[in-house]
XYZ file of C-alpha atoms in Angstrom:
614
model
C 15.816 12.651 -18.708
C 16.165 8.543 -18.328
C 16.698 7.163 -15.099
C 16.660 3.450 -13.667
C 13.452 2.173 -12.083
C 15.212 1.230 -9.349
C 16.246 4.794 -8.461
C 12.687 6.391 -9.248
C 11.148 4.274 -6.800
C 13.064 5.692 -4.160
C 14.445 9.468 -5.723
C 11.388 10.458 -7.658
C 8.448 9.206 -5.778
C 5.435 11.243 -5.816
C 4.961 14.096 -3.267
C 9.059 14.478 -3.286
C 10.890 17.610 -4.437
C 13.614 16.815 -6.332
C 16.007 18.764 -8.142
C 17.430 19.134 -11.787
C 21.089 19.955 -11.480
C 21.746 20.635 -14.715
C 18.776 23.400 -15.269
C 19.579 24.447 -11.401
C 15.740 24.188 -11.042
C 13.484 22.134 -8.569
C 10.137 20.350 -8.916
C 7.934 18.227 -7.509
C 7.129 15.022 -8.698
C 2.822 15.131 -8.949
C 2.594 12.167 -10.808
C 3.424 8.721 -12.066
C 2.195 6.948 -15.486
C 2.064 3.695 -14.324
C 1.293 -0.190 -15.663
C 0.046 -2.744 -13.733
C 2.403 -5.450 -12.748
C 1.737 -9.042 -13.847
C 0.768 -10.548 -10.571
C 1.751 -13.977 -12.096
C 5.570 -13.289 -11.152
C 4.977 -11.280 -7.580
C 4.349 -12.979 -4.246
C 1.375 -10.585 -3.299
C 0.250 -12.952 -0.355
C 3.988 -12.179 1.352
C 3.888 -8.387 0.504
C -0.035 -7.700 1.237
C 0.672 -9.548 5.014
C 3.717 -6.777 5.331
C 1.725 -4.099 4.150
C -1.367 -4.831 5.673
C -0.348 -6.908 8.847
C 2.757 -5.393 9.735
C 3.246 -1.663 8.760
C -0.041 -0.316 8.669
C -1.515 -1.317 11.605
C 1.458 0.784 13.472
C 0.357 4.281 12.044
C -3.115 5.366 14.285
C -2.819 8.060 11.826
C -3.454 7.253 7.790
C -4.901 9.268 4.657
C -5.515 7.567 1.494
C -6.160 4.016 2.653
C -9.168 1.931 3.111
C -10.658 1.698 6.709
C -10.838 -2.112 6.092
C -8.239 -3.229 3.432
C -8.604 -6.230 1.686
C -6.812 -8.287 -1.080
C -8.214 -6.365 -4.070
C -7.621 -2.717 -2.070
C -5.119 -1.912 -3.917
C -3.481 -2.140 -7.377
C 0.788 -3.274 -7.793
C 1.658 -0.351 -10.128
C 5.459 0.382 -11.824
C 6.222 3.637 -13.047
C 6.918 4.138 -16.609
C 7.079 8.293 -16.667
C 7.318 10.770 -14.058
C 5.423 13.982 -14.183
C 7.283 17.137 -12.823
C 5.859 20.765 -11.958
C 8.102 23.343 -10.656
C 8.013 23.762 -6.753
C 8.317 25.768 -5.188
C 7.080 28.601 -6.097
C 8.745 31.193 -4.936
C 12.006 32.810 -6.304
C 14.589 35.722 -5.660
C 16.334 37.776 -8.374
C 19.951 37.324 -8.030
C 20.406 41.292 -9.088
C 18.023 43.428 -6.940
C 16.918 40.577 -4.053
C 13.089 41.100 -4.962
C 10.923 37.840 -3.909
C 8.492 36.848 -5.695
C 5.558 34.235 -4.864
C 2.898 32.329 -6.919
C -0.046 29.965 -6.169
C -0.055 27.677 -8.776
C 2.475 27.504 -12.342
C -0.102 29.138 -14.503
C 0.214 32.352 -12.279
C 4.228 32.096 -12.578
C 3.879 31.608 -16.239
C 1.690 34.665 -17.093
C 3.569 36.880 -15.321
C 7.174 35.925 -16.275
C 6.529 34.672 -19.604
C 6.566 37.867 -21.741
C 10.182 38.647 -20.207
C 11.900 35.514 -20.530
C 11.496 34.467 -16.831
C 13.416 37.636 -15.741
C 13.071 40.014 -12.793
C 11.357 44.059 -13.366
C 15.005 45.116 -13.190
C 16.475 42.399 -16.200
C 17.792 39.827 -13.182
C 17.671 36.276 -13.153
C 15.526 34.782 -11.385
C 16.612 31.627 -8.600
C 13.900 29.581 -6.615
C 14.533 29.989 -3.136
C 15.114 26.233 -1.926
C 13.207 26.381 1.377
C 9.826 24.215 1.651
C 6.791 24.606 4.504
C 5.950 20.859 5.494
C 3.821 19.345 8.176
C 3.375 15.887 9.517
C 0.141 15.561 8.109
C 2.052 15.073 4.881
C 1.327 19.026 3.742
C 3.749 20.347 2.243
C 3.718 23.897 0.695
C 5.959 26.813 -1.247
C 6.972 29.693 1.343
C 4.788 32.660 0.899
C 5.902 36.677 0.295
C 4.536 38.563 3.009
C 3.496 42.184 1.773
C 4.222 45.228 2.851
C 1.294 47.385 4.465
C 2.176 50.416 1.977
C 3.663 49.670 -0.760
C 2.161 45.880 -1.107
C 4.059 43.542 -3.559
C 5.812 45.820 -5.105
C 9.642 45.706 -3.710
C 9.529 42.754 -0.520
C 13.089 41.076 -0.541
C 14.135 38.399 2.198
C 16.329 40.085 5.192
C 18.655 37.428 6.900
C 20.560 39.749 9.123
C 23.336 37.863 8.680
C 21.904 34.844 10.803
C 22.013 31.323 9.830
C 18.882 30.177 11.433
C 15.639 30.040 9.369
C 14.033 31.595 12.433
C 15.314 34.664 12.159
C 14.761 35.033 8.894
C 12.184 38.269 7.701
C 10.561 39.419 4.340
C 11.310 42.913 4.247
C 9.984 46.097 2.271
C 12.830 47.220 0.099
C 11.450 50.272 -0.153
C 10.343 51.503 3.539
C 11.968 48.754 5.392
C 8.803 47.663 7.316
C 9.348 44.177 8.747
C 6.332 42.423 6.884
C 6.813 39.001 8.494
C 8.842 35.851 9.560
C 9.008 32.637 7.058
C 6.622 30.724 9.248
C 3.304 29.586 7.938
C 0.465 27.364 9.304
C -1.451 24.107 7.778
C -4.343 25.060 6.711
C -5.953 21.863 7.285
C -4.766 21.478 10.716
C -4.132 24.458 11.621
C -0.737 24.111 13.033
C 2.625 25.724 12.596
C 4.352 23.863 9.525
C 8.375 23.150 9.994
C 10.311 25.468 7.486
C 13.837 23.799 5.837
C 15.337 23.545 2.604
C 13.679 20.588 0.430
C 16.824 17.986 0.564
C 16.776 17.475 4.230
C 15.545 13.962 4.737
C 12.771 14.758 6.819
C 10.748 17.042 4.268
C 10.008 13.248 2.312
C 10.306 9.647 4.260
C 9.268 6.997 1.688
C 8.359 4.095 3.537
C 9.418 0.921 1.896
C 10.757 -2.352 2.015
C 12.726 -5.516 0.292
C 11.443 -8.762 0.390
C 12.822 -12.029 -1.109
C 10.246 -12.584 -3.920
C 10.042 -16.817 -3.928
C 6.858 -18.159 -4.493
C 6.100 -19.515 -0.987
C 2.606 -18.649 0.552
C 1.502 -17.287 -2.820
C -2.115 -17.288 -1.678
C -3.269 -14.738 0.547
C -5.852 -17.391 2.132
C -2.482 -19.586 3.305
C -1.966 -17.255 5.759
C -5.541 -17.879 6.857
C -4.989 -21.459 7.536
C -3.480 -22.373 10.999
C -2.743 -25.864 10.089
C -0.837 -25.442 6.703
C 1.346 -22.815 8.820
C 1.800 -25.349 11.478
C 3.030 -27.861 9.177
C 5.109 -25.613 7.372
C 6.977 -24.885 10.827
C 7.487 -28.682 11.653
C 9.120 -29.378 8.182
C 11.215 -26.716 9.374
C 12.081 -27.668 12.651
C 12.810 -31.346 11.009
C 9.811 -32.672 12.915
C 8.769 -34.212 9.683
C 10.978 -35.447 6.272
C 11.310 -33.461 2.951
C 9.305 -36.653 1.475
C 6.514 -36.620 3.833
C 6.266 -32.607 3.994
C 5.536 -32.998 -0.160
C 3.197 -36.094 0.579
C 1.154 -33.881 2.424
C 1.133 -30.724 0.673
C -0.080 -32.912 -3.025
C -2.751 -34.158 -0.694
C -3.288 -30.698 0.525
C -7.168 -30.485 -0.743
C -8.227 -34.184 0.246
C -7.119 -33.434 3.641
C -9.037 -30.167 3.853
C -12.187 -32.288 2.997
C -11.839 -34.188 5.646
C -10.613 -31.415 7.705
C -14.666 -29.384 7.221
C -15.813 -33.225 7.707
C -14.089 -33.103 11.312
C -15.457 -29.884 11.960
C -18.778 -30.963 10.870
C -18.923 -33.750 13.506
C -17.539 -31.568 16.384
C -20.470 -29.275 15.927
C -22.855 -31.929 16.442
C -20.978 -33.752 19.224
C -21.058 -29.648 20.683
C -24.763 -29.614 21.000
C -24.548 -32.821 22.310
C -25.130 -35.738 19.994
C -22.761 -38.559 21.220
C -20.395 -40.079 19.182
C -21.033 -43.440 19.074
C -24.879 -41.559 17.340
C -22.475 -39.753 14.917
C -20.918 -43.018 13.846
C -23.910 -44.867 13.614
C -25.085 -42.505 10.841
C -22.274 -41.025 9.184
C -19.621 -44.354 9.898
C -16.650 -43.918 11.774
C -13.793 -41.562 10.338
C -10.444 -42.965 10.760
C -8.111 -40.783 8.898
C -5.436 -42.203 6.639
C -2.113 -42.690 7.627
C -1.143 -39.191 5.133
C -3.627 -37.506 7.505
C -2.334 -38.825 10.661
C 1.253 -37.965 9.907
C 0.362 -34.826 9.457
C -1.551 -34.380 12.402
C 0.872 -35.845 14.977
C 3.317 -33.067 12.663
C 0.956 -30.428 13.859
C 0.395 -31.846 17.921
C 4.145 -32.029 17.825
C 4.685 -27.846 16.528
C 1.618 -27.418 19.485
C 4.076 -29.096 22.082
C 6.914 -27.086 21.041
C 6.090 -23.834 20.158
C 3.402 -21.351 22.139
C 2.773 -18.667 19.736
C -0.282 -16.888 18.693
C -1.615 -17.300 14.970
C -0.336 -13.842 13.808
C 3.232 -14.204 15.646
C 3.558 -17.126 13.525
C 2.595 -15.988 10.166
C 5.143 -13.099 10.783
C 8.014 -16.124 11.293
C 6.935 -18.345 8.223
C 6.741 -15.362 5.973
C 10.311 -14.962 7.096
C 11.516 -18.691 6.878
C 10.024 -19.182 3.436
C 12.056 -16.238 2.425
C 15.420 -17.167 3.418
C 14.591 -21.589 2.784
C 13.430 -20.525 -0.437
C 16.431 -18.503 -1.379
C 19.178 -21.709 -0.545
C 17.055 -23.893 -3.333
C 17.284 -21.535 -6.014
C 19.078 -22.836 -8.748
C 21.324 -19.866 -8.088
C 22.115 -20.732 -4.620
C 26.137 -22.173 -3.955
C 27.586 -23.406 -0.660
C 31.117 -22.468 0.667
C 31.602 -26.702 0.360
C 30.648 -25.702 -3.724
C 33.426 -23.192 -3.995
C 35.923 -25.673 -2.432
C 34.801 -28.550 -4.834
C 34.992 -26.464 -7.797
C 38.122 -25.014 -7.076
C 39.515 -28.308 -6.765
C 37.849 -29.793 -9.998
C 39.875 -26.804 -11.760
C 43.205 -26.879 -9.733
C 43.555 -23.287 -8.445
C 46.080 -21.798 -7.458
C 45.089 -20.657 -4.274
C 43.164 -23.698 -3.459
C 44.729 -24.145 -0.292
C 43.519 -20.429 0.673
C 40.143 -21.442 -0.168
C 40.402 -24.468 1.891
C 40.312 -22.089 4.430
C 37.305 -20.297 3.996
C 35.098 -22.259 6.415
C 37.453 -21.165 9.146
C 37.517 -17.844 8.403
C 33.829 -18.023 8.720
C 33.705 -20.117 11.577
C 35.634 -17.553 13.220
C 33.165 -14.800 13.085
C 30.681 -17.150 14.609
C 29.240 -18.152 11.122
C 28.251 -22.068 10.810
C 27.113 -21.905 6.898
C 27.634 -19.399 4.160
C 26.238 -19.580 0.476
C 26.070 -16.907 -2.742
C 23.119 -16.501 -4.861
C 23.540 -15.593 -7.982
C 19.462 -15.615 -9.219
C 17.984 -13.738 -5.707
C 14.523 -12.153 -6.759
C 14.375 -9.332 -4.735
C 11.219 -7.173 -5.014
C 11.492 -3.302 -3.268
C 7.720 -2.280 -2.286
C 6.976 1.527 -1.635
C 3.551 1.795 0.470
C 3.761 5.660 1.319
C 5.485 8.259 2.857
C 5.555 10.611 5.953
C 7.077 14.048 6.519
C 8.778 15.588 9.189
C 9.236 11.771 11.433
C 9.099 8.396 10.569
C 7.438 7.027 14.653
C 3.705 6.276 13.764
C 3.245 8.281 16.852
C 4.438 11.535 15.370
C 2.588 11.914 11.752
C 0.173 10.870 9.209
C 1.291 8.301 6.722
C -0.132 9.161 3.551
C -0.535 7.107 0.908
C 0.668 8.003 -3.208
C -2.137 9.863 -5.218
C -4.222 7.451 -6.705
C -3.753 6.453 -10.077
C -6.817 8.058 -12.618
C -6.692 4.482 -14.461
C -7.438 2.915 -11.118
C -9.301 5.274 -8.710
C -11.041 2.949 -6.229
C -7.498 0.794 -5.326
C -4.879 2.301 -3.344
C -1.586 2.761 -5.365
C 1.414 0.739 -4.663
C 4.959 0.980 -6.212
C 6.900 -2.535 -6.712
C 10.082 -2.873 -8.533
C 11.243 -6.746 -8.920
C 14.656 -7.426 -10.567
C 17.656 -10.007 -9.909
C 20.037 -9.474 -8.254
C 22.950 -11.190 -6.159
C 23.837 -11.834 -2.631
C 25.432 -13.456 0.208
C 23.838 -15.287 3.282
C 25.433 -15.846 5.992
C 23.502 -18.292 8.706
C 24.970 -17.447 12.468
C 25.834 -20.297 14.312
C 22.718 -20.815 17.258
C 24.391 -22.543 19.692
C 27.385 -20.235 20.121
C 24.274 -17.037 20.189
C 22.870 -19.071 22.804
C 26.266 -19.161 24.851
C 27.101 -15.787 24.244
C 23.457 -14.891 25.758
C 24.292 -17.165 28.804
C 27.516 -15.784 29.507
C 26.488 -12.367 28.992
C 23.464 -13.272 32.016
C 20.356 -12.645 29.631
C 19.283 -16.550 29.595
C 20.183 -18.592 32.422
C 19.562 -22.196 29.963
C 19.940 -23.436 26.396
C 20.023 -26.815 24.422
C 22.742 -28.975 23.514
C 24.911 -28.172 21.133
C 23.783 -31.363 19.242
C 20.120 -30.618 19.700
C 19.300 -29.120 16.288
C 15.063 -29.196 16.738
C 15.807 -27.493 20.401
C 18.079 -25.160 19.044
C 15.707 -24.241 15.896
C 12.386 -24.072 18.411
C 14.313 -21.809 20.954
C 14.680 -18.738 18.341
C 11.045 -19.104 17.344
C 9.690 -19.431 20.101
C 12.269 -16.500 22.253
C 13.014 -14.017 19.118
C 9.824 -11.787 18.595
C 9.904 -10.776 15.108
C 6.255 -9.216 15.034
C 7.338 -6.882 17.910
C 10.387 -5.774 16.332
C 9.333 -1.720 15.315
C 10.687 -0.733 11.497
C 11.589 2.930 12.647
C 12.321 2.686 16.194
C 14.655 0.865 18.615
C 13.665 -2.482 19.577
C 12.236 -1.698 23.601
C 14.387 -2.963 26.357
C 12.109 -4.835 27.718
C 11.954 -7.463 25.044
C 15.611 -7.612 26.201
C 16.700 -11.435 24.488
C 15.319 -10.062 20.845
C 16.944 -6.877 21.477
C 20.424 -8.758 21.809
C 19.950 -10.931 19.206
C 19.086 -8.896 16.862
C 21.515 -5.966 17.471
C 24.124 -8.963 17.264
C 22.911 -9.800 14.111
C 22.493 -6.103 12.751
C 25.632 -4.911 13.836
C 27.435 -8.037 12.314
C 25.788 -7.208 8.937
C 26.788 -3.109 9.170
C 30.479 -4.138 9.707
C 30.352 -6.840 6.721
C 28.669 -4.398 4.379
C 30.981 -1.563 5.063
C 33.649 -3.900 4.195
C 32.812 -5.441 1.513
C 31.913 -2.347 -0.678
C 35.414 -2.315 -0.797
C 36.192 -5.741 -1.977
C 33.291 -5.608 -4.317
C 34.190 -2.576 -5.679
C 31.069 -0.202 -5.082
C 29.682 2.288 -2.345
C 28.079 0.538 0.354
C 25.020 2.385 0.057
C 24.481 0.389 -2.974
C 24.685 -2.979 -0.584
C 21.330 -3.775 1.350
C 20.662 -6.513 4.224
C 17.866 -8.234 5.167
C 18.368 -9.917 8.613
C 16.340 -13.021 9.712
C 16.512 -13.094 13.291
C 14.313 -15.760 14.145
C 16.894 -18.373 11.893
C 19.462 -16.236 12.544
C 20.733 -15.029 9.493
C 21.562 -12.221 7.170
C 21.649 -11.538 3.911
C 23.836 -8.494 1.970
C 22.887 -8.142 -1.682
C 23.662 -5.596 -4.179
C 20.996 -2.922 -4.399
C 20.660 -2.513 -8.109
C 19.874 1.392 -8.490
C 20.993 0.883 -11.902
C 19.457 -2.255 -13.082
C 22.771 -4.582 -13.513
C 24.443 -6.694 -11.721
C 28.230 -7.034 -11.655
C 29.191 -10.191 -10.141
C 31.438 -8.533 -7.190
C 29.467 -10.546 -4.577
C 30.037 -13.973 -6.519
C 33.906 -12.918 -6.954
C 33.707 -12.357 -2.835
C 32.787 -15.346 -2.146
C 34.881 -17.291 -4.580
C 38.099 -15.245 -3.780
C 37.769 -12.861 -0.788
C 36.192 -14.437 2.085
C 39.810 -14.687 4.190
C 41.020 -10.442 3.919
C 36.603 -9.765 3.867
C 36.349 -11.381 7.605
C 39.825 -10.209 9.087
C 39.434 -7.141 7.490
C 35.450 -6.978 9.228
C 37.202 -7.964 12.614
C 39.683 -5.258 12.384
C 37.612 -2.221 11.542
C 35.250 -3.418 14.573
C 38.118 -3.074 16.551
C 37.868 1.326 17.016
C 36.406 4.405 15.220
C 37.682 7.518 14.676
C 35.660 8.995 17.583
C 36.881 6.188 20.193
C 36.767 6.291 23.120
C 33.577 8.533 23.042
C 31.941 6.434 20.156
C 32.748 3.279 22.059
C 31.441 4.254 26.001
C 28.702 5.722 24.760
C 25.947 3.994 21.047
C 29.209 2.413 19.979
C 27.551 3.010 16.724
C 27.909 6.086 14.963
C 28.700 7.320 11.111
C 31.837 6.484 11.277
C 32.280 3.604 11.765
C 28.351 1.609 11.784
C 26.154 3.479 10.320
C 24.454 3.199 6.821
C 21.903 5.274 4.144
C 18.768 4.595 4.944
C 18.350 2.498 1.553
C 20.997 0.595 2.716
C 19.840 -0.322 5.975
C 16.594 -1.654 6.918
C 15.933 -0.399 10.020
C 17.612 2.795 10.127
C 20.599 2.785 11.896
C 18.988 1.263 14.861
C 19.700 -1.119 17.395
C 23.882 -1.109 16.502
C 26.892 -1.179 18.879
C 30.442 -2.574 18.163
C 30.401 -3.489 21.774
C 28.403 -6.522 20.795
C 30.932 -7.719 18.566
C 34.377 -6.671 20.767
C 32.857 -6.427 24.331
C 33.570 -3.429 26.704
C 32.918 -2.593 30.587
C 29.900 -1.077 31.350
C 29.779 2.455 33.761
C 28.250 -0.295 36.328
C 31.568 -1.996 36.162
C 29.776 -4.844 34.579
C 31.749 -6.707 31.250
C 29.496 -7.304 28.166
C 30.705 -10.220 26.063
C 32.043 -9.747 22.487
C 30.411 -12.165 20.495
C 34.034 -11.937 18.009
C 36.249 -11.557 21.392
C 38.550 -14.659 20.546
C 38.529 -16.107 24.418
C 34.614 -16.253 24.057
C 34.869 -17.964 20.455
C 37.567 -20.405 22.098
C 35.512 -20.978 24.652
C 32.254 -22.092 22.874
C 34.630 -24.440 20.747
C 36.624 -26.476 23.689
């Protein structure tokens, strides 16, 4: 059976059950042959920090990885085959009802071979599609309970015409003694496993993720060094040119020289040699002008933003991703698709003239389509029966015979295509203030104040994967939701327009910019230029046609008083949407009265988008 990479990274992982619909039999995936990936092409400084820094640092509980992981703890693997085994083990002949249960495949085998897999009585035999899991990460086949006379020999599973698994009994066919219920306990913990059949979500929770794989902080030790993240930030804010940011960066190990030479003479000036003594010996150091520039760069990022070293790696690692992305070669603005649909005398140029209002109307300031995006999916580990650190074990993949002292991890890199959309900061900022949650922003005109205020207000390190964002980092909670809720409506719409599901769209928000970004989620390896053919063609109906379905949901006014997010009308698959359906609400985008009587802002109501442009 062939299938995509893409779609056995997240379908066939191993420790799933999965099913074979055209044998009608179900297995679990044991195994992976694997190769190592060519580390040459993958930005393992960006994914190790994620891993590593961000996700498992949340879990208290973890099996299978190191108690102190470092750079070479663990080994980038892509699958190449997956190995299946039957699971579970435990089946019920469609003529008589007998259950059967085995411990292991050989068992199954031996006693089923000789009669072509058949029941005593010449039935067929089905596997009964119920699985035992715990949130260790156990998971286990549901066991026959025997009779205390006649043992084995006739058990069958009595319903009694209930739905619930709970009252659910294996019975004696023969005396009808009630042998027991379908519960079962972990045996390594000793605790009552959940019981459900093997497709509902919370039996298997891969945790993953998508990053934008540009080079950026390639090295791991980049991360390490305050200074080069510091300067990275003020070439961001604009503190420093495009020119001078390169200057510095080719003279990158000079300055470090001098920077262990600086050290060096604090030390001694510490234990109290004078520095006139220091001078004497070693001569004065007056750095060169490359070195001052980029100092004053860093005392400037020091005056502007107060942030601790690991709040600020979290931010860069985000900025480099979405920077990085607009300079691909790839990479058009909306100003592009005007130009070139001039230079070839559409039609329907005056339409596309109109674009950047359309955007601009949605609170979006610029737009752009890439056509090159490396995307790489990363799958660290999974969890059963919740996804909240504070509820299970996350468990890492068996580890890999070629490789048994590095901790496996799955990574899938392909092209792909997308569309970012940066959100305009100053009319955030005003929809904040009118909404009461800041009481002061910067000028409109004030592009460094503007930039400095969402790094310094939006915490992105704080901002949980699984859960919602707590309300009492109220500002990132807006923000955010703004931003996420914006990207749910767009995505739903434009699966349309494209022409596929919008489970196979993603989004990858950058809050701390603000931006998002919707790319096509290539479960099948190809791309098919619908997102280019969007933004070349469809941007007009794509945003009215957003602003509309905002608007209600089939379960208004319940939907809308209450989440104002719901399946309907926000929600997402979890590959789609990367952080699980949390932190929506329409009421963001349209506004509605609160039970306290109070009005929350629409960030798309037109009086508030008048208002921000008078």
């Amino acid at each position: 059976m062939q299938r995509g990479k893409s779609q056995v990274m997240f379908r066939y992982l191993p420790e799933s059950v999965i099913d074979f619909s055209d044998t009608h039999t179900i297995g679990k995936v044991v195994s992976w042959n694997t190769i190592p990936l060519n580390l040459e092409n993958l930005n393992v400084g960006r994914i190790y920090y994620e891993i590593v820094e961000r996700r498992l640092k949340r879990f208290p509980s973890k099996k299978g990885y190191p108690d102190k992981p470092k750079s070479d703890s663990f080994i980038f693997l892509e699958p190449k085959k997956v190995n299946v085994e039957i699971f579970p083990l435990t089946f019920i002949c469609n003529k008589c009802g007998k259950a059967y249960t085995f411990n292991n495949l050989e068992s199954f085998k031996k006693v089923f071979a000789r009669n072509g897999y058949h029941c005593v009585c010449g039935g067929s035999l089905k596997q009964l599609d119920l699985v035992h899991y715990h949130n260790c990460g156990k998971i286990e086949s549901p066991k026959v309970s025997k009779c205390s006379k006649h043992g084995y020999q006739n058990i069958v599973l009595y319903k009694g015409g209930s739905r619930r698994l709970a009252d659910w009994r294996w019975e004696c066919g023969i005396c009808g003694e009630k042998t027991g219920s379908l519960k079962s306990k972990c045996y390594e913990c000793d605790d009552w496993m959940k019981t459900a059949p093997f497709r509902q979500s919370q039996v298997f929770y891969p945790h993953s993720f998508s990053l934008i794989n540009t080079i950026g902080n390639h090295n791991l030790k980049t991360f390490e060094d305050l200074n080069l993240i510091k300067l990275y930030l003020s070439h961001y804010l604009g503190i420093i040119s495009d020119k001078d940011y390169d200057e510095i960066r080719n003279s990158d190990t000079e300055l470090g020289k001098n920077d262990k030479v600086l050290a060096a003479r604090q030390k001694l000036m510490d234990i109290g040699i004078s520095k006139e003594d220091i001078d004497d010996v070693l001569g004065s150091l007056d750095g060169s002008e490359t070195q001052n520039m980029r100092d004053n760069a860093i005392k400037n990022v020091d005056q502007i933003l107060n942030l601790s070293q690991e709040k600020l790696n979290t931010i860069v690692s985000s900025l480099q991703g979405f920077n990085e992305t607009l300079n691909l070669k790839g990479s058009q603005t909306i100003r592009d698709v005007i130009e070139e649909a001039k230079k070839r005398a559409e039609s329907n140029f005056t339409t596309i003239c109109q674009f950047p209002k359309a955007l601009h109307d949605i609170g979006v300031s610029n737009a752009y389509v890439v056509s090159d995006l490396p995307l790489v999916s990363v799958v660290f580990g999974y969890t059963r029966v919740s996804v909240d650190p504070k509820e299970c074990t996350l468990r890492s993949f068996p580890r890999d015979e070629n490789y048994p002292e590095k901790t496996p991890i799955y990574v899938n890199s392909n092209e792909t295509e997308g569309i970012i959309l940066e959100i305009d900061r100053y009319k955030i900022l005003k929809w904040l203030k009118m909404n009461n949650i800041i009481s002061s922003i910067p000028s409109p005109d004030d592009d460094i104040g503007l930039k400095s205020w969402f790094l310094n207000n939006i915490d992105v390190e704080s901002i949980p994967v699984f859960d919602e964002i707590p309300t009492d980092l109220q500002i990132t909670k807006y923000v955010y939701s703004l931003l996420h809720t914006m990207s749910h409506v767009l995505i739903r719409k434009a699966a349309g327009l494209v022409g596929i599901d919008k489970d196979s769209l993603g989004e990858i928000i950058f809050p701390a910019v603000p931006a998002i970004l919707i790319y096509t989620n290539n479960v099948h390896d190809f791309q098919i230029g619908g997102m280019h053919t969007l933004f070349d063609t469809g941007i007009i109906p794509w945003t009215e046609m957003a602003k509309e379905s905002a608007m209600s949901c089939l379960y208004d006014p319940v939907c809308i008083s209450s989440e104002a997010s719901c399946h309907a009308c926000l929600h997402l698959s979890e590959g789609a949407c990367e952080h699980f359906n949390r932190d929506l609400g329409r009421h963001y985008l349209i506004g509605r009265t609160e039970a306290t009587g109070e009005r929350t802002i629409g960030f798309w109501e037109r009086d508030f988008l008048e208002s921000v442009d008078k």
